[in-house]
XYZ file of C-alpha atoms in Angstrom:
632
model
C 107.680 26.309 -121.987
C 106.968 24.191 -118.951
C 104.787 26.932 -117.452
C 102.857 27.203 -120.717
C 102.417 23.451 -120.887
C 100.980 23.272 -117.368
C 98.572 26.166 -117.865
C 97.384 24.758 -121.194
C 96.881 21.372 -119.576
C 94.756 23.010 -116.863
C 92.707 24.851 -119.491
C 92.037 21.584 -121.299
C 90.889 19.788 -118.133
C 88.595 22.715 -117.279
C 87.141 22.500 -120.789
C 86.393 18.829 -120.179
C 84.808 19.665 -116.821
C 82.669 22.390 -118.393
C 81.442 19.928 -121.012
C 80.611 17.373 -118.305
C 78.649 19.913 -116.243
C 76.663 20.792 -119.381
C 75.951 17.125 -120.096
C 78.037 17.107 -123.270
C 80.538 14.568 -121.898
C 79.401 11.747 -119.565
C 80.611 12.203 -115.987
C 81.705 8.557 -115.860
C 84.098 9.205 -118.751
C 85.633 12.385 -117.323
C 88.276 10.877 -114.930
C 89.647 8.536 -117.593
C 89.769 11.302 -120.201
C 91.551 13.692 -117.835
C 94.175 11.059 -116.889
C 94.803 10.089 -120.513
C 95.050 13.762 -121.489
C 97.650 14.530 -118.830
C 99.546 11.328 -119.611
C 99.682 12.168 -123.325
C 101.051 15.638 -122.625
C 103.726 14.263 -120.257
C 104.706 11.572 -122.797
C 105.137 14.225 -125.502
C 107.296 16.359 -123.212
C 109.655 13.514 -122.303
C 109.884 11.854 -125.704
C 113.009 12.067 -127.838
C 112.934 13.242 -131.446
C 112.320 9.789 -132.923
C 109.619 8.922 -130.386
C 108.040 12.340 -130.857
C 107.629 11.660 -134.585
C 106.027 8.317 -133.779
C 103.614 9.926 -131.316
C 102.740 12.613 -133.858
C 101.888 9.998 -136.461
C 99.810 8.082 -133.936
C 97.890 11.241 -132.997
C 97.174 12.055 -136.630
C 95.908 8.560 -137.343
C 93.678 8.491 -134.276
C 92.216 11.921 -135.108
C 91.412 10.833 -138.677
C 89.743 7.622 -137.485
C 87.668 9.551 -134.931
C 86.587 12.072 -137.537
C 85.591 9.352 -140.022
C 83.632 7.478 -137.350
C 81.914 10.523 -135.822
C 81.187 13.037 -138.585
C 78.365 10.923 -140.136
C 76.632 10.976 -136.736
C 76.596 14.780 -136.479
C 72.959 15.058 -137.530
C 70.504 17.869 -136.896
C 69.215 16.021 -133.852
C 70.238 18.103 -130.844
C 70.959 15.186 -128.510
C 73.038 13.330 -131.106
C 74.929 16.492 -132.016
C 75.707 17.264 -128.380
C 76.886 13.758 -127.475
C 78.869 12.959 -130.609
C 80.495 16.361 -130.953
C 81.496 16.365 -127.287
C 83.059 12.910 -127.475
C 84.828 13.773 -130.732
C 86.389 16.886 -129.225
C 87.646 15.268 -126.015
C 89.115 12.259 -127.835
C 90.860 14.465 -130.409
C 92.078 16.584 -127.491
C 93.700 13.536 -125.895
C 95.247 12.423 -129.190
C 96.558 15.896 -129.974
C 98.299 16.148 -126.583
C 100.733 13.528 -127.905
C 102.134 16.224 -130.224
C 102.823 18.860 -127.558
C 106.426 19.649 -128.406
C 106.420 23.242 -129.653
C 104.493 26.377 -128.768
C 102.298 26.132 -131.836
C 101.223 22.592 -130.919
C 100.151 23.792 -127.478
C 98.264 26.715 -129.030
C 96.235 24.249 -131.103
C 95.505 22.350 -127.896
C 94.243 25.604 -126.388
C 91.859 26.070 -129.309
C 90.360 22.630 -128.586
C 89.933 23.612 -124.935
C 88.141 26.794 -126.020
C 85.879 24.726 -128.290
C 84.902 22.537 -125.324
C 84.163 25.615 -123.206
C 81.960 27.061 -125.943
C 80.224 23.727 -126.500
C 79.486 23.407 -122.792
C 78.101 26.934 -122.639
C 75.897 26.221 -125.684
C 74.199 23.262 -124.004
C 74.274 24.665 -120.451
C 71.298 23.397 -118.409
C 71.797 25.849 -115.552
C 74.093 28.426 -113.951
C 76.605 25.857 -112.693
C 78.271 25.672 -116.089
C 79.562 29.177 -115.387
C 81.987 27.939 -112.699
C 84.270 25.781 -114.906
C 83.636 28.216 -117.763
C 85.002 31.130 -115.732
C 87.975 29.123 -114.491
C 88.645 27.790 -118.001
C 88.502 31.282 -119.430
C 91.088 32.449 -116.885
C 93.344 29.505 -117.740
C 93.073 30.212 -121.474
C 93.976 33.877 -120.936
C 96.938 32.864 -118.791
C 98.062 30.355 -121.424
C 97.822 32.928 -124.221
C 99.955 35.362 -122.215
C 102.445 32.570 -121.580
C 102.463 31.845 -125.334
C 103.493 35.445 -126.001
C 106.176 35.138 -123.355
C 107.557 31.951 -124.923
C 107.453 33.463 -128.400
C 109.531 36.426 -127.237
C 112.186 34.028 -126.029
C 112.258 31.987 -129.216
C 115.189 32.887 -131.450
C 117.182 34.712 -128.720
C 120.606 33.485 -127.702
C 120.173 33.669 -123.958
C 116.982 34.022 -121.942
C 117.381 36.231 -118.909
C 115.736 35.171 -115.629
C 115.775 36.484 -112.093
C 114.896 40.133 -112.721
C 112.190 39.219 -115.209
C 108.530 39.264 -114.102
C 105.987 37.075 -115.863
C 102.845 38.982 -116.960
C 100.613 35.898 -116.686
C 99.006 36.658 -113.308
C 98.511 40.348 -114.013
C 97.039 39.789 -117.490
C 94.697 37.057 -116.260
C 93.424 39.104 -113.327
C 92.900 42.167 -115.498
C 91.094 40.120 -118.177
C 88.767 38.564 -115.604
C 87.907 41.944 -114.090
C 87.319 43.561 -117.470
C 85.344 40.588 -118.782
C 83.008 40.521 -115.792
C 82.576 44.279 -116.019
C 81.757 43.940 -119.700
C 79.090 41.309 -119.057
C 77.495 43.627 -116.501
C 77.538 46.554 -118.919
C 75.832 44.649 -121.761
C 72.495 46.442 -122.081
C 69.353 44.396 -121.548
C 67.198 44.211 -124.648
C 63.453 44.123 -124.690
C 63.476 40.337 -124.962
C 64.655 38.690 -121.727
C 65.479 35.530 -123.648
C 68.409 37.348 -125.251
C 69.419 39.744 -122.519
C 72.222 39.624 -119.993
C 71.159 37.010 -117.393
C 72.357 39.224 -114.555
C 69.852 41.896 -115.540
C 66.897 39.643 -114.808
C 67.627 38.863 -111.181
C 65.503 40.877 -108.816
C 64.542 40.491 -105.208
C 61.327 38.845 -104.110
C 58.588 41.451 -104.054
C 56.935 40.111 -100.949
C 53.571 39.313 -102.552
C 53.723 35.636 -101.633
C 50.539 33.828 -100.665
C 49.910 30.793 -98.475
C 48.541 27.648 -100.059
C 45.038 26.494 -99.273
C 41.882 25.199 -100.944
C 41.337 28.516 -102.726
C 44.819 28.236 -104.280
C 43.592 25.353 -106.447
C 40.021 26.500 -107.080
C 40.417 30.221 -107.868
C 40.658 31.549 -111.425
C 44.341 32.474 -110.916
C 47.192 30.228 -109.788
C 50.179 32.151 -108.371
C 53.389 30.113 -108.630
C 54.862 31.999 -105.659
C 52.509 30.470 -103.086
C 54.131 28.184 -100.544
C 53.146 26.228 -97.448
C 51.665 22.926 -96.291
C 48.065 21.782 -96.630
C 45.787 20.537 -93.848
C 43.885 17.302 -93.223
C 40.523 19.033 -93.662
C 38.047 16.827 -95.619
C 36.811 18.357 -98.869
C 34.972 15.798 -100.986
C 33.711 12.208 -100.802
C 33.360 10.161 -104.011
C 32.960 6.496 -105.076
C 36.090 4.446 -104.461
C 36.253 3.272 -108.085
C 35.889 6.733 -109.601
C 38.695 8.561 -111.392
C 41.819 9.374 -109.384
C 41.815 12.973 -110.622
C 38.863 15.287 -109.925
C 39.262 18.632 -111.637
C 38.144 22.032 -110.320
C 39.904 24.513 -112.625
C 41.581 24.656 -116.043
C 44.274 27.243 -116.751
C 45.309 28.263 -120.229
C 47.147 31.589 -119.938
C 50.697 31.709 -118.574
C 52.126 35.091 -117.593
C 55.556 34.166 -116.219
C 54.648 34.041 -112.522
C 51.036 32.848 -112.565
C 48.377 31.025 -114.549
C 44.846 32.216 -115.287
C 41.827 30.951 -117.210
C 41.440 31.950 -120.854
C 37.796 31.235 -121.646
C 36.500 34.535 -120.255
C 33.721 34.903 -117.691
C 31.727 31.891 -116.618
C 28.101 31.844 -117.773
C 25.009 30.409 -116.071
C 23.552 27.113 -117.259
C 19.830 26.281 -117.036
C 18.937 23.354 -114.810
C 18.987 21.136 -112.891
C 20.190 19.025 -114.498
C 22.957 21.198 -115.934
C 24.673 20.422 -119.232
C 28.302 21.533 -118.784
C 30.134 19.834 -121.666
C 29.759 18.547 -125.207
C 32.223 15.649 -125.174
C 30.701 12.527 -126.673
C 31.258 8.906 -125.731
C 30.293 6.378 -123.081
C 29.671 8.077 -119.735
C 29.678 7.014 -116.115
C 27.938 8.636 -113.158
C 29.520 9.403 -109.776
C 27.787 10.705 -106.678
C 29.901 13.313 -104.848
C 29.315 14.770 -101.396
C 30.952 17.992 -100.236
C 32.509 17.827 -96.785
C 33.298 21.534 -96.486
C 31.315 24.739 -96.509
C 30.316 25.928 -99.965
C 33.304 27.649 -101.587
C 31.844 27.473 -105.117
C 34.343 24.832 -106.294
C 32.645 21.929 -108.063
C 34.977 19.029 -108.608
C 34.341 16.757 -111.585
C 36.146 13.683 -112.944
C 37.535 13.499 -116.481
C 35.370 15.361 -119.035
C 32.072 16.405 -117.357
C 28.935 16.334 -119.505
C 26.073 16.785 -117.039
C 25.636 17.595 -113.342
C 22.442 16.951 -111.393
C 21.360 17.983 -107.891
C 18.192 18.650 -105.950
C 18.907 22.397 -105.692
C 21.427 25.115 -106.392
C 22.826 27.179 -109.259
C 25.730 26.499 -111.585
C 28.016 28.399 -113.969
C 30.735 27.121 -116.329
C 33.159 28.261 -119.028
C 32.514 25.200 -121.174
C 36.173 24.148 -120.991
C 36.118 22.072 -117.809
C 35.789 24.698 -115.073
C 32.552 24.542 -113.086
C 31.358 26.781 -110.245
C 28.188 26.296 -108.229
C 26.254 27.476 -105.202
C 24.067 25.418 -102.907
C 25.259 22.013 -104.119
C 26.018 20.000 -100.982
C 25.908 16.824 -103.055
C 25.598 16.156 -106.740
C 25.802 13.475 -109.417
C 28.195 14.089 -112.286
C 28.112 12.239 -115.602
C 31.457 12.280 -117.409
C 33.331 10.743 -120.316
C 36.544 9.109 -119.044
C 39.711 10.550 -120.584
C 41.813 8.248 -122.728
C 45.075 7.137 -121.086
C 46.008 3.970 -123.031
C 49.458 4.408 -124.562
C 48.604 2.300 -127.617
C 45.670 4.578 -128.444
C 47.468 7.857 -127.736
C 50.437 6.885 -129.900
C 48.123 6.724 -132.919
C 47.222 10.407 -132.607
C 48.477 12.764 -135.308
C 51.911 14.274 -134.575
C 51.878 17.910 -135.687
C 53.655 21.023 -134.419
C 51.634 23.454 -136.504
C 48.331 23.513 -134.640
C 47.057 27.049 -134.001
C 45.223 27.152 -130.706
C 45.065 29.151 -127.515
C 46.517 26.107 -125.760
C 49.909 26.990 -127.247
C 50.071 30.458 -125.644
C 53.401 31.448 -124.114
C 54.660 34.859 -122.949
C 56.968 36.751 -125.305
C 59.410 37.076 -122.417
C 59.898 33.320 -122.040
C 63.700 32.745 -121.977
C 65.112 31.107 -125.073
C 66.786 28.345 -123.088
C 63.333 27.009 -122.094
C 62.404 26.700 -125.778
C 65.768 25.090 -126.520
C 65.258 22.499 -123.779
C 61.776 21.725 -125.137
C 63.206 21.129 -128.600
C 66.037 19.044 -127.185
C 63.610 16.778 -125.300
C 60.984 16.294 -127.998
C 62.713 16.641 -131.380
C 63.437 12.927 -131.693
C 60.037 11.715 -130.403
C 58.177 9.671 -133.071
C 54.714 10.447 -131.616
C 53.075 13.097 -129.466
C 52.700 10.545 -126.670
C 56.449 9.837 -126.748
C 57.212 13.567 -126.656
C 55.053 13.951 -123.542
C 56.724 10.924 -121.976
C 60.164 12.389 -122.723
C 59.307 15.616 -120.892
C 57.860 13.680 -117.931
C 60.959 11.478 -117.727
C 63.348 14.425 -117.826
C 61.502 16.273 -115.058
C 61.410 13.199 -112.820
C 65.125 12.558 -113.374
C 66.358 16.134 -112.974
C 64.113 17.733 -110.342
C 63.116 16.859 -106.782
C 59.979 17.295 -104.706
C 59.794 19.683 -101.760
C 57.162 22.041 -100.352
C 59.597 24.811 -99.421
C 61.254 25.498 -102.763
C 62.770 28.961 -103.396
C 60.320 31.668 -104.451
C 60.912 33.366 -107.833
C 61.286 37.117 -107.836
C 59.133 39.624 -109.665
C 61.534 39.919 -112.604
C 61.954 36.190 -113.155
C 60.065 33.552 -115.087
C 58.910 30.915 -112.594
C 59.270 27.977 -115.000
C 62.718 29.122 -116.173
C 63.903 29.378 -112.572
C 62.520 25.941 -111.726
C 64.154 24.301 -114.760
C 67.552 25.977 -114.688
C 68.204 27.247 -111.149
C 66.368 25.463 -108.332
C 65.063 22.190 -109.795
C 63.050 21.634 -106.641
C 59.352 22.238 -106.149
C 55.942 20.615 -105.758
C 53.077 19.789 -108.107
C 52.510 23.373 -109.296
C 56.114 23.778 -110.442
C 56.256 20.372 -112.152
C 52.909 20.806 -113.925
C 53.680 24.375 -114.984
C 57.089 23.309 -116.324
C 55.684 20.426 -118.360
C 52.869 22.567 -119.792
C 55.304 25.284 -120.880
C 57.800 22.800 -122.350
C 55.059 21.029 -124.323
C 53.686 24.312 -125.648
C 57.194 25.432 -126.605
C 57.460 22.183 -128.610
C 54.169 22.942 -130.396
C 52.020 20.525 -128.368
C 48.694 21.951 -127.057
C 48.564 21.541 -123.291
C 46.851 23.107 -120.291
C 47.353 23.112 -116.543
C 44.584 21.644 -114.395
C 44.043 21.754 -110.635
C 41.816 19.692 -108.407
C 42.005 16.644 -106.174
C 44.116 13.518 -106.587
C 44.062 9.956 -105.218
C 42.537 10.513 -101.727
C 42.183 7.909 -98.943
C 39.680 5.075 -98.440
C 36.439 5.935 -96.599
C 33.505 3.848 -95.332
C 30.933 2.067 -97.487
C 33.052 1.831 -100.635
C 33.785 5.526 -100.758
C 36.958 7.601 -101.062
C 37.772 10.817 -99.227
C 39.712 13.784 -100.603
C 41.337 16.082 -98.045
C 42.902 19.507 -98.460
C 46.319 17.847 -98.598
C 45.097 15.937 -101.688
C 44.820 19.168 -103.693
C 46.973 18.772 -106.768
C 48.050 20.235 -110.113
C 48.655 18.245 -113.278
C 48.775 18.594 -117.071
C 46.219 17.798 -119.751
C 47.475 17.228 -123.313
C 45.336 17.523 -126.431
C 45.547 14.542 -128.793
C 43.972 15.160 -132.239
C 40.913 12.959 -132.781
C 41.053 11.703 -129.183
C 40.738 14.694 -126.867
C 42.397 15.690 -123.620
C 44.492 13.165 -121.709
C 46.045 13.680 -118.256
C 49.782 13.720 -117.628
C 51.148 13.913 -114.091
C 54.896 14.717 -114.031
C 54.946 14.856 -110.214
C 54.049 11.165 -109.906
C 57.195 9.201 -109.116
C 59.380 12.234 -108.423
C 62.013 11.612 -105.745
C 61.942 13.657 -102.564
C 64.586 16.334 -102.246
C 67.613 15.404 -100.127
C 67.146 15.832 -96.400
C 63.361 15.752 -96.582
C 62.986 19.224 -97.987
C 66.429 20.195 -99.146
C 67.601 20.123 -102.724
C 70.016 17.903 -104.587
C 73.711 18.782 -104.456
C 73.559 20.295 -107.929
C 70.419 22.286 -107.096
C 71.996 23.607 -103.874
C 75.162 24.656 -105.710
C 73.102 26.237 -108.446
C 71.044 28.150 -105.881
C 74.261 29.285 -104.169
C 75.564 30.704 -107.453
C 72.230 32.406 -107.954
C 72.473 33.980 -104.480
C 75.979 35.256 -105.219
C 74.720 36.919 -108.390
C 71.789 38.415 -106.504
C 74.157 39.722 -103.822
C 76.391 41.240 -106.479
C 73.369 42.933 -107.970
C 72.552 44.549 -104.609
C 75.735 46.641 -104.403
C 75.239 50.446 -104.443
C 74.552 51.517 -107.976
C 73.455 48.055 -109.116
C 75.064 46.555 -112.200
C 76.684 49.827 -113.267
C 78.254 50.322 -109.846
C 79.600 46.777 -109.798
C 80.931 47.148 -113.342
C 82.682 50.386 -112.388
C 84.265 48.703 -109.371
C 85.575 45.820 -111.495
C 86.988 48.185 -114.106
C 88.756 50.129 -111.353
C 90.274 46.836 -110.149
C 91.505 46.098 -113.686
C 93.098 49.554 -113.978
C 94.753 49.143 -110.573
C 96.233 45.816 -111.635
C 97.538 47.319 -114.858
C 99.173 50.229 -112.989
C 100.507 48.509 -109.878
C 101.796 45.135 -111.098
C 104.567 46.618 -113.325
C 105.892 48.446 -110.257
C 106.256 45.232 -108.311
C 109.645 43.530 -108.169
C 110.191 40.338 -106.174
C 112.170 41.113 -103.033
C 114.750 38.436 -103.726
C 115.743 40.037 -107.013
C 116.117 43.641 -105.870
C 119.656 44.859 -106.342
C 120.826 41.594 -107.820
C 122.033 41.117 -111.353
C 119.927 39.046 -113.718
C 121.425 35.688 -114.541
C 121.708 34.333 -118.037
C 120.258 30.877 -118.482
C 121.161 28.908 -121.596
C 118.349 27.267 -123.480
C 120.710 24.587 -124.751
C 122.894 22.335 -122.591
C 124.355 23.042 -119.142
C 126.435 26.164 -118.462
C 130.230 26.035 -118.975
C 133.223 28.226 -117.977
C 132.673 30.738 -120.826
C 129.082 31.386 -119.763
C 130.139 31.655 -116.108
C 132.772 34.243 -117.081
C 130.160 36.149 -119.110
C 127.876 36.313 -116.064
C 130.693 37.891 -114.081
C 131.395 40.271 -116.937
C 127.705 41.184 -117.221
C 127.526 41.952 -113.491
C 130.355 44.511 -113.919
C 128.341 46.369 -116.571
C 126.158 47.977 -113.915
C 123.249 49.874 -115.508
C 124.358 48.711 -118.948
C 123.880 45.045 -118.168
C 122.322 42.795 -120.756
C 118.624 43.484 -121.124
C 115.855 40.843 -121.092
C 115.598 39.046 -124.454
C 118.702 40.882 -125.780
C 121.053 38.699 -127.787
C 124.815 38.888 -127.280
C 125.204 40.400 -130.739
C 122.748 43.158 -129.812
C 124.601 43.726 -126.533
C 127.908 44.065 -128.402
C 126.432 46.684 -130.717
C 125.086 48.702 -127.797
C 128.373 48.778 -125.878
C 131.250 51.028 -126.981
C 133.712 48.199 -126.573
C 132.935 44.527 -126.257
C 134.897 41.250 -126.544
C 132.871 40.106 -129.535
C 135.107 37.077 -130.165
C 134.566 35.898 -126.585
C 130.807 36.465 -126.988
C 130.881 34.133 -130.012
C 132.573 31.432 -127.888
C 129.832 31.808 -125.220
C 127.159 31.266 -127.883
C 128.997 28.250 -129.276
C 129.408 26.799 -125.772
C 125.675 27.147 -125.079
C 124.243 26.104 -128.454
C 126.966 24.431 -130.500
C 126.942 20.746 -131.387
C 130.163 20.314 -129.337
C 132.104 22.563 -126.913
C 134.487 24.986 -128.714
C 138.239 24.447 -128.113
C 138.990 27.986 -126.922
C 136.535 28.089 -123.995
C 139.196 28.712 -121.337
C 140.819 31.488 -123.404
C 137.440 33.217 -123.905
C 136.740 32.937 -120.146
C 140.095 34.573 -119.379
C 139.354 37.400 -121.812
C 135.958 38.066 -120.247
C 137.388 38.009 -116.707
C 140.144 40.486 -117.659
C 138.035 42.780 -119.776
C 137.135 46.107 -118.227
C 134.020 47.173 -120.128
C 133.334 50.756 -120.956
C 129.599 51.272 -120.626
C 127.608 53.705 -122.746
């Protein structure tokens, strides 16, 4: 029973840890909960019968109070459900540990541990939840095997130890091997959101570009590009003009890259050129290119008209402008609305049908679940956008050398749930996808941001000022910028990731390495199944060296051994191959033997389990010592 109690206690703590990793239980609460849990189990083990009844009543009362206080809070809101259900489970777990007296009580405690493991897996933000989940699973299997072992002993007169081998280790190892093999053998369906996660990991295909000006001005934005940007000047504008100057709008997301959705750009008669139909007060800004013509034409906010002495111009009518021969130009634009008070008044609907809600069918379900989790409680569209921005800034870090997603992965899914490190492209892409998954029209924009002061009241944009951000559509108001990268903390070590991100990436690398074994997933599954078979065949053949050739010793489950039991042990040793078998009662042993001192056996049982020692103990011991058994 003590072994079962310890394993069950470990399973419960691992369930708590799994819930903490998944964000179901606050980390600050975890040490106190674990200490109280262990203390309650120890108190139940050491308590007498009267105290045990008191502890049981206390546990029942606490559980009822917790249920009454918590159940009304279990609403459909995902955040409230996660927090309240997690706290309810861990507190009931602590209270229930006060009742751990019998096997069945401990089995109920195991079911609570399993519930915590399942709850943690349900709200898992990344791969790290798999570590305590795997360990907790192993502990639960070990505890269940120990429960069977304890149950076999219950009701027997004497439990035999010494020659007996516990199946806990063998069963746990075999279950782990078979379980991992099974997860590898689960066939991948056509929808990656519901397929085996291991099936989606593939190696980088090598088609990785280097960032530059064309990265942010071309009609396709590849999320696998990496590298630093130079100090090369690109554009000079008025110092008081908008901080964001746009060059390209992207509406179609394919999993690894973004592309425009408005079709081919068309020529516009001019100069001047009318490039937009947005109405409202406009302002004019004079821009001067400081780089050779690369066709990019940067404009602030919502461009309406562009004027220049010469050149040609084409546009898609959605904010993307290309030109040739424009060394300098004047752009008239309608500033985008950014006032929170105004944006909060916009209609809040998730049913808008627009191309700005496009998402690939292969987008993993956990991305959609995170979007719903972040925005479901937002009272306005502005608050939903703010919630996504806040989560990204709190949970991801900025670095230019983030890991590159492979050809079989979704770049946003990897950023959100594996690496959590990246630069503006990753942050903007993640916010756009999360907003679209929540039913909020959004698009990814690239261009220039902030810049540095220049002479004569001007501002200079350099190549290193190239940037990506998000534009959100507010009904009745129009597009408004959202920059999730602003205010993001730098990754640890000036380019490294947070501790959680590094651990998560390490787990990801292990899975990738496992996938690279000869034969892939099927080969690895076959190897694990062979390990399970080997365990099942070899462990029963093992016998601890200390017990070889020695007789098993009977251990009473009642009070300490007396002279009758000691005489029985000597008698049992003389039986040779007919010695008492594991879990065999003395009555069963008497029936198996041709001759047996059944009266003496009855005295041994009374000595071990009776309310008081029997009077004829010495006589029974003498009988057993003089008896010459005839074995069958």
